[in-house]
Amino acid sequence: MTPTPRAKKPLHKNPRIGIPAAAAALALAGGVLMWSPAGRADASTDHAAGAFTVVAAGDIAEQCTADSSDCEHPKTAALVKKINPKFIMTMGDNQYDDARLKDFTRYYDKTWGAFKNKTHPIPGNHETYDPDGEFKGYKAYFGDIAYPKGKPYYSYDEGNWHFIALDTNNLTSAELKWFKDDLKSTAKKCVAAYFHHPLFSSGEHGNDPVSRPVWKALYDAKAELVLNGHDHHYERFAPQNPDGKRDDKNGIVELLGGMGGAHPYKIEEVQPNSQKRLTNTFGVVKIDFTDTGFSWDLVGTDGKTKDSSPSYTCH
């Protein structure tokens, strides 16, 4: 059952979450008409301190082109172009089915490849299926963009935010050590991490415990946001801890954005803190970051906003 809307809670009892007004506000961002709740802190309209906009999506390029009317990744790429974000985060399975270099060249590159120089990708399980070798096509296509320090995991900063890109296909002890050291070393107030396999999902793949140690470290470090793909639907969760218990004060917000172009999956078993789920909806997530928080809109390929998150404040 969907939890009671948080807008009914007093603000002082839930300091991390802004309470949207009931009325709707319209904003034009990069040529795309966006709907957002009036009163929500939106970096693109309020010009908040340190504001920047990012686009995120996973599970993107099937083996089709714009010549086919049911090919979705050219349409989601058109959204990216209109929004014109500061940068792009892809949450894995960038290219189907086996992520070979020739497939990246024929399909992904013709659409999302236009933004390659400002994309921060991570690999999904389909990047491991390359018959020429695990990640070979992925690495050949993205090069140092995906391997800035010679590994398929890395971190970077923007404004008051620290972003961590992880490979959860091969979550080795070496990667976990690097990850924990990286968390300790950042001086940024706000932290977001993204990786392919979601710890919590209401979709066909469901909850994936492979990312539990990542969640535990992020929770201990008071991180704000996790982004995932893998299941081909959109889903947002209330702040929660690694055990799946609601935690508005210290919890992490999970955003599952597997609607970048691959065929949709069914919603199978709704998880306790799931607040919104959409399948058979293709689009991108437009995330507005400020020095003190974040919020997002799911923008569909028809240019309409399909869902808007609350505003969240960094811990």
Coordinates of C-alpha atoms in Angstrom, one line a residue:
M1 CA 0.0 0.0 0.0
T2 CA 1.3 3.5 -0.8
P3 CA 2.4 5.3 2.3
T4 CA 0.5 8.4 3.5
P5 CA 1.7 11.4 1.6
R6 CA 4.4 13.2 3.5
A7 CA 2.9 16.6 2.8
K8 CA 0.5 15.9 5.7
K9 CA 3.4 15.8 8.2
P10 CA 4.5 19.0 10.0
L11 CA 7.8 20.3 8.5
H12 CA 9.6 20.5 11.9
K13 CA 9.1 16.7 12.3
N14 CA 10.6 15.9 8.9
P15 CA 13.4 18.5 8.3
R16 CA 14.9 16.7 5.3
I17 CA 11.8 16.9 3.2
G18 CA 10.3 20.1 1.7
I19 CA 6.5 20.1 1.6
P20 CA 5.1 21.0 -1.8
A21 CA 1.9 23.1 -2.0
A22 CA -1.1 21.5 -3.5
A23 CA -1.2 23.9 -6.5
A24 CA 0.9 23.1 -9.5
A25 CA 3.6 25.4 -11.0
L26 CA 4.8 25.3 -14.6
A27 CA 8.4 26.0 -15.6
L28 CA 10.2 25.8 -18.9
A29 CA 13.6 24.1 -18.7
G30 CA 15.7 23.8 -21.8
G31 CA 12.7 23.9 -24.0
V32 CA 10.8 21.1 -22.2
L33 CA 7.6 22.0 -20.3
M34 CA 8.0 20.8 -16.8
W35 CA 5.4 20.5 -14.0
S36 CA 6.4 20.7 -10.4
P37 CA 4.6 21.3 -7.2
A38 CA 4.4 25.0 -6.3
G39 CA 6.8 25.9 -3.5
R40 CA 9.2 23.1 -4.2
A41 CA 12.8 24.2 -4.2
D42 CA 13.8 23.7 -7.9
A43 CA 17.3 24.6 -8.8
S44 CA 16.3 25.4 -12.4
T45 CA 13.7 28.0 -11.5
D46 CA 14.8 29.3 -8.1
H47 CA 18.4 29.9 -8.9
A48 CA 19.4 28.5 -5.5
A49 CA 23.0 28.7 -4.3
G50 CA 25.3 26.3 -6.2
A51 CA 22.4 25.0 -8.4
F52 CA 23.0 22.7 -11.3
T53 CA 20.9 20.2 -13.2
V54 CA 21.8 16.6 -14.1
V55 CA 20.0 14.0 -16.2
A56 CA 20.0 10.4 -15.2
A57 CA 18.7 7.1 -16.7
G58 CA 19.7 3.5 -17.1
D59 CA 19.0 0.6 -19.4
I60 CA 19.2 2.6 -22.6
A61 CA 20.0 1.6 -26.1
E62 CA 18.3 -1.4 -27.6
Q63 CA 19.4 -2.5 -31.1
C64 CA 17.2 -0.2 -33.0
T65 CA 17.3 3.3 -34.6
A66 CA 15.1 6.3 -35.1
D67 CA 13.8 4.6 -38.3
S68 CA 11.7 2.4 -36.1
S69 CA 8.8 4.2 -34.4
D70 CA 8.9 2.0 -31.4
C71 CA 12.6 2.7 -30.8
E72 CA 12.8 4.6 -27.5
H73 CA 16.4 5.6 -27.0
P74 CA 16.4 8.3 -29.7
K75 CA 13.4 9.8 -28.0
T76 CA 15.0 9.8 -24.5
A77 CA 18.2 11.3 -26.1
A78 CA 16.0 14.1 -27.5
L79 CA 15.0 14.9 -24.0
V80 CA 18.6 15.1 -22.8
K81 CA 19.3 17.6 -25.6
K82 CA 16.3 19.8 -24.7
I83 CA 17.1 19.8 -21.0
N84 CA 20.9 20.4 -21.6
P85 CA 22.1 19.3 -18.2
K86 CA 25.4 20.0 -16.6
F87 CA 26.3 16.4 -17.0
I88 CA 24.6 12.9 -17.4
M89 CA 24.7 9.9 -15.2
T90 CA 23.9 6.5 -16.8
M91 CA 23.1 3.7 -14.5
G92 CA 24.3 0.7 -16.5
D93 CA 23.1 -1.5 -19.4
N94 CA 23.9 1.4 -21.6
Q95 CA 23.9 -0.9 -24.7
Y96 CA 22.0 -4.1 -25.4
D97 CA 22.2 -7.0 -25.7
D98 CA 25.9 -7.8 -25.3
A99 CA 27.4 -4.3 -25.2
R100 CA 29.8 -5.0 -28.0
L101 CA 31.8 -2.1 -29.4
K102 CA 30.1 -2.4 -32.8
D103 CA 26.7 -2.2 -31.1
F104 CA 27.7 0.9 -29.1
T105 CA 28.8 2.4 -32.4
R106 CA 25.6 1.5 -34.3
Y107 CA 23.1 2.3 -31.7
Y108 CA 24.1 4.2 -28.4
D109 CA 26.5 6.4 -30.3
K110 CA 23.8 7.6 -32.7
T111 CA 21.7 8.9 -29.9
W112 CA 23.1 9.3 -26.4
G113 CA 26.6 9.4 -27.9
A114 CA 26.0 13.1 -28.7
F115 CA 26.5 13.7 -25.0
K116 CA 29.5 11.4 -24.5
N117 CA 31.8 14.1 -23.4
K118 CA 29.7 15.0 -20.4
T119 CA 28.5 11.6 -19.5
H120 CA 29.6 9.8 -16.3
P121 CA 28.7 6.1 -17.0
I122 CA 28.7 3.0 -15.0
P123 CA 28.5 -0.6 -16.3
G124 CA 25.5 -2.9 -16.0
N125 CA 25.3 -6.7 -16.3
H126 CA 24.9 -6.4 -20.1
E127 CA 28.3 -4.7 -20.3
T128 CA 29.8 -8.0 -18.9
Y129 CA 28.2 -10.1 -21.7
D130 CA 30.5 -9.0 -24.5
P131 CA 31.8 -12.1 -26.2
D132 CA 35.1 -10.4 -26.9
G133 CA 35.6 -10.0 -23.1
E134 CA 33.9 -8.5 -20.1
F135 CA 33.6 -4.7 -20.4
K136 CA 35.7 -4.8 -23.6
G137 CA 33.2 -2.9 -25.8
Y138 CA 32.2 -0.6 -22.9
K139 CA 35.8 0.3 -22.2
A140 CA 36.7 0.7 -25.8
Y141 CA 33.7 3.0 -26.4
F142 CA 33.9 5.2 -23.3
G143 CA 37.6 5.0 -22.6
D144 CA 38.9 7.3 -19.9
I145 CA 35.4 8.7 -19.4
A146 CA 34.4 5.3 -17.7
Y147 CA 37.9 4.5 -16.4
P148 CA 39.3 7.9 -15.3
K149 CA 41.7 6.1 -12.8
G150 CA 42.0 2.8 -14.6
K151 CA 39.0 1.1 -12.9
P152 CA 35.3 1.0 -13.7
Y153 CA 34.5 2.9 -10.5
Y154 CA 35.4 6.5 -9.7
S155 CA 34.2 9.7 -8.0
Y156 CA 34.0 13.3 -8.9
D157 CA 32.7 16.6 -7.4
E158 CA 30.2 19.3 -8.6
G159 CA 29.3 22.2 -6.4
N160 CA 28.7 21.0 -2.8
W161 CA 28.1 17.5 -4.0
H162 CA 30.4 14.4 -4.2
F163 CA 29.3 11.7 -6.7
I164 CA 30.5 8.1 -6.6
A165 CA 30.1 5.8 -9.6
L166 CA 30.4 2.1 -8.7
D167 CA 30.6 -1.3 -10.5
T168 CA 28.3 -3.7 -8.7
N169 CA 28.9 -6.5 -11.2
N170 CA 32.2 -7.2 -9.5
L171 CA 32.0 -5.7 -6.1
T172 CA 35.4 -6.8 -4.9
S173 CA 37.0 -6.1 -1.5
A174 CA 39.4 -3.8 -3.3
E175 CA 36.5 -1.7 -4.7
L176 CA 34.8 -1.6 -1.3
K177 CA 38.0 -0.4 0.4
W178 CA 38.5 2.3 -2.2
F179 CA 34.8 3.2 -1.8
K180 CA 35.0 3.5 2.0
D181 CA 38.2 5.5 1.8
D182 CA 36.7 7.8 -0.8
L183 CA 33.7 8.4 1.4
K184 CA 35.9 9.3 4.3
S185 CA 38.1 11.7 2.3
T186 CA 35.4 13.9 0.8
A187 CA 34.8 17.3 2.4
K188 CA 31.6 17.9 0.5
K189 CA 28.4 18.2 2.5
C190 CA 26.2 16.2 0.2
V191 CA 26.9 12.7 -1.3
A192 CA 25.2 10.7 -4.1
A193 CA 26.2 7.3 -5.4
Y194 CA 25.0 5.3 -8.4
F195 CA 25.4 1.7 -9.4
H196 CA 23.4 -0.7 -11.5
H197 CA 21.9 -3.2 -9.0
P198 CA 19.3 -1.8 -6.6
L199 CA 19.1 -2.9 -3.0
F200 CA 15.4 -2.2 -3.2
S201 CA 13.1 -2.7 -6.2
S202 CA 9.5 -3.6 -6.8
G203 CA 10.3 -4.9 -10.3
E204 CA 11.1 -8.3 -11.9
H205 CA 14.6 -8.5 -10.6
G206 CA 13.6 -7.4 -7.1
N207 CA 15.8 -6.5 -4.2
D208 CA 19.5 -7.3 -4.9
P209 CA 21.6 -7.9 -1.7
V210 CA 24.9 -7.4 -3.7
S211 CA 24.7 -3.7 -2.9
R212 CA 23.9 -4.0 0.8
P213 CA 27.5 -3.3 1.9
V214 CA 27.5 -0.2 -0.3
W215 CA 24.3 1.0 1.4
K216 CA 25.7 0.3 4.8
A217 CA 28.8 2.5 4.1
L218 CA 26.7 5.2 2.6
Y219 CA 24.3 5.2 5.5
D220 CA 27.1 5.4 8.0
A221 CA 28.5 8.3 6.1
K222 CA 25.1 10.1 6.1
A223 CA 24.8 10.1 2.3
E224 CA 21.7 11.5 0.6
L225 CA 20.9 9.7 -2.6
V226 CA 21.3 6.4 -4.5
L227 CA 20.5 5.9 -8.2
N228 CA 20.1 2.5 -9.8
G229 CA 18.9 0.8 -13.0
H230 CA 18.6 -3.0 -13.8
D231 CA 14.8 -3.2 -13.4
H232 CA 13.2 -1.5 -16.4
H233 CA 10.8 0.9 -14.6
Y234 CA 10.8 4.1 -12.6
E235 CA 10.5 4.0 -8.8
R236 CA 11.2 6.3 -5.9
F237 CA 11.5 5.4 -2.3
A238 CA 11.1 7.2 1.0
P239 CA 14.3 7.7 3.0
Q240 CA 15.3 4.4 4.5
N241 CA 18.1 2.5 6.1
P242 CA 20.0 -0.5 4.7
D243 CA 17.5 -2.8 6.5
G244 CA 14.6 -1.2 4.6
K245 CA 13.2 0.7 7.6
R246 CA 11.8 4.2 7.0
D247 CA 14.2 6.8 8.4
D248 CA 13.3 10.4 7.5
K249 CA 16.1 11.9 9.5
N250 CA 19.1 9.8 8.4
G251 CA 17.8 7.6 5.6
I252 CA 19.0 7.4 2.0
V253 CA 16.6 8.2 -0.8
E254 CA 16.7 5.6 -3.6
L255 CA 15.8 6.5 -7.2
L256 CA 15.4 3.6 -9.7
G257 CA 15.6 5.0 -13.3
G258 CA 15.6 2.0 -15.6
M259 CA 13.4 3.6 -18.2
G260 CA 16.0 5.0 -20.6
G261 CA 14.9 3.0 -23.7
A262 CA 14.9 -0.8 -23.0
H263 CA 11.7 -2.8 -23.0
P264 CA 9.7 -2.3 -19.7
Y265 CA 9.5 -4.8 -16.9
K266 CA 6.5 -5.6 -14.7
I267 CA 6.0 -4.4 -11.2
E268 CA 6.1 -7.7 -9.2
E269 CA 6.1 -7.1 -5.5
V270 CA 5.8 -3.6 -4.1
Q271 CA 8.4 -2.9 -1.4
P272 CA 7.4 -1.3 1.9
N273 CA 8.9 2.2 1.3
S274 CA 8.1 2.5 -2.4
Q275 CA 6.3 5.8 -2.9
K276 CA 5.8 5.8 -6.7
R277 CA 6.2 3.2 -9.5
L278 CA 5.8 3.6 -13.2
T279 CA 6.3 1.1 -15.9
N280 CA 5.7 1.3 -19.7
T281 CA 7.0 4.9 -19.3
F282 CA 10.1 5.9 -21.1
G283 CA 12.0 9.1 -20.2
V284 CA 14.8 10.6 -18.1
V285 CA 15.1 11.9 -14.6
K286 CA 15.9 15.6 -14.4
I287 CA 17.6 16.2 -11.0
D288 CA 18.1 19.6 -9.6
F289 CA 20.9 19.9 -7.1
T290 CA 21.7 22.9 -4.8
D291 CA 24.3 23.4 -2.1
T292 CA 21.9 22.1 0.5
G293 CA 19.6 19.6 -1.2
F294 CA 17.9 18.1 -4.3
S295 CA 14.7 17.2 -6.0
W296 CA 13.8 15.7 -9.4
D297 CA 11.2 15.3 -12.1
L298 CA 10.6 12.2 -14.3
V299 CA 10.2 13.6 -17.8
G300 CA 8.5 11.3 -20.3
T301 CA 9.3 11.2 -24.0
D302 CA 6.1 13.2 -24.6
G303 CA 7.8 16.1 -22.8
K304 CA 5.4 15.9 -19.8
T305 CA 6.4 15.4 -16.2
K306 CA 5.2 12.0 -15.0
D307 CA 6.3 12.3 -11.4
S308 CA 7.9 14.9 -9.1
S309 CA 9.8 14.1 -5.9
P310 CA 9.6 16.1 -2.7
S311 CA 12.5 18.4 -2.0
Y312 CA 15.2 16.9 0.2
T313 CA 17.8 18.5 2.4
C314 CA 21.2 17.1 2.8
H315 CA 22.0 15.6 6.2

